[in-house]
Amino acid sequence: AFGETAFIWEGMRLIEERRGAQVASYVYEPGSYVPLARIDADGNRLAEPGPPAAQPGPGLLANPLAAPGSASAETQAVSRLPAASGISYFHTDPSGLPEEVTDEGGQVRWRASYRTWGSAIEERWDAVRADGSAIPAAQQRHVGQPLAQNLRLQGQYLDRETGLHYNTFRYYDPDMGRFISPDPIGLAGGLNLQQYAPNPTGWTDPWGWAAGLWGGDGQPASFGDWFNQATPEQVSSAMENPTSQKAIKAALRGQGGAHEWFPVSEAAKAKQLGFSYEELMRMSSPRDQVWFDNVPDPKNPGGVLSGPHSTGAKLPAGQSGRASSAAHSILSAELRAATSKADAIARIKGFSARYVRGGAAMTKGFC
């Protein structure tokens, strides 16, 4: 019936909606919930049988009929559509929230501005050029055809009757920035049962199940990818949340057993100074080779401390972990005062030469 909309899904991802003879199909970035394009057509969406679809390869779009990671996820989806289909392109913010939709000629068909948690402040359908200038009515290609654009944060679809966002397993209230129902797994998901995420810029939750920074659908595949792509503000925000802070520290420590010359507790500062994940992982030394010497004793002015790098295990008689603790405090303070990557490296080298046996040799290759 014309008054009903049928939604077609591939796995957990919306790929098509049909209302009467109108069909809208969605193309996403490969392996993601970030919308790339929308194809509007009348009647049956698929073209008449033709040549086989292209095999996955460079330059192919994500197939809207395929789930992320599936064998057909990168076939040439556009070749399966009628020649008369209208194609529109999404322009999103870094979190994947659509801000504009343009047609093939670059005319803006829809645009919106939002509050922090995805509540739309304004939606506009007046046709403008990409630079924002008005288009004379005679040159507009979609007069009287407002685009119904309901995609929101990754995995969300706006219900215009309620103002809520359908988020696969739950409904999300963008005015509150929270789900309206508790986490399906109860307290196993944490004490905050209706939390969307610590913040909506560095985190995504396309299923309404579990927010994350990396490794999930619509997220960077690895911590390294996330860290290198994140802004300093996103890393700083993630480090303020106990759960994500723990995950970041674990990722930067790798397999453990190493002394980080740029302490993982200062990850936000490292990002601010321009260090990459790969650079931070190279700036480490085996803990059993690190011995601290001549470290000022904060409890005994004028006194110094000496001892091995702490491992969390009980030390042999006569050895103290206080040297390790005090040395790490000094190093962190030095790095927090750094004004550039070069300055940070110089401070690390100065610290290693002053307070670590053989430290100058350990940090010689840093640049």
mmCIF file of N, CA and C in Angstrom, residues 5 29 104 126 141 144 184 193 220 248 289 316 331 360:
data_model
loop_
_atom_site.group_PDB
_atom_site.id
_atom_site.type_symbol
_atom_site.label_atom_id
_atom_site.label_comp_id
_atom_site.label_asym_id
_atom_site.label_seq_id
_atom_site.Cartn_x
_atom_site.Cartn_y
_atom_site.Cartn_z
ATOM 1 N N THR A 5 5.619 1.848 4.318
ATOM 2 C CA THR A 5 7.007 1.793 3.864
ATOM 3 C C THR A 5 7.594 0.455 4.258
ATOM 4 N N GLU A 29 29.985 3.185 2.659
ATOM 5 C CA GLU A 29 31.423 2.982 2.557
ATOM 6 C C GLU A 29 31.714 1.520 2.879
ATOM 7 N N GLU A 104 23.708 14.563 -8.742
ATOM 8 C CA GLU A 104 24.844 14.306 -9.626
ATOM 9 C C GLU A 104 25.524 15.586 -10.101
ATOM 10 N N ASP A 126 15.785 23.789 0.373
ATOM 11 C CA ASP A 126 15.924 24.746 -0.719
ATOM 12 C C ASP A 126 17.203 24.433 -1.492
ATOM 13 N N ARG A 141 16.673 21.489 -10.457
ATOM 14 C CA ARG A 141 16.296 20.216 -11.082
ATOM 15 C C ARG A 141 15.289 19.413 -10.262
ATOM 16 N N GLY A 144 9.692 21.027 -6.181
ATOM 17 C CA GLY A 144 8.535 20.274 -5.706
ATOM 18 C C GLY A 144 8.832 18.832 -5.370
ATOM 19 N N PRO A 184 19.978 -4.338 26.629
ATOM 20 C CA PRO A 184 19.376 -5.683 26.650
ATOM 21 C C PRO A 184 20.125 -6.680 27.520
ATOM 22 N N LEU A 193 22.785 2.047 32.111
ATOM 23 C CA LEU A 193 22.027 1.143 31.240
ATOM 24 C C LEU A 193 21.496 1.794 29.973
ATOM 25 N N PRO A 220 37.043 2.017 12.896
ATOM 26 C CA PRO A 220 38.363 1.600 12.402
ATOM 27 C C PRO A 220 38.674 0.176 12.847
ATOM 28 N N ILE A 248 42.642 1.864 25.831
ATOM 29 C CA ILE A 248 43.734 2.560 25.153
ATOM 30 C C ILE A 248 45.071 2.201 25.779
ATOM 31 N N GLN A 289 65.564 -4.369 31.358
ATOM 32 C CA GLN A 289 66.811 -3.680 31.047
ATOM 33 C C GLN A 289 66.829 -2.242 31.584
ATOM 34 N N PRO A 316 63.079 -8.187 45.070
ATOM 35 C CA PRO A 316 64.000 -8.846 46.001
ATOM 36 C C PRO A 316 64.308 -7.949 47.195
ATOM 37 N N LEU A 331 59.050 11.869 34.308
ATOM 38 C CA LEU A 331 58.948 11.765 32.850
ATOM 39 C C LEU A 331 57.614 12.319 32.360
ATOM 40 N N ALA A 360 70.982 6.681 27.605
ATOM 41 C CA ALA A 360 71.306 7.422 26.384
ATOM 42 C C ALA A 360 71.364 6.489 25.186
#
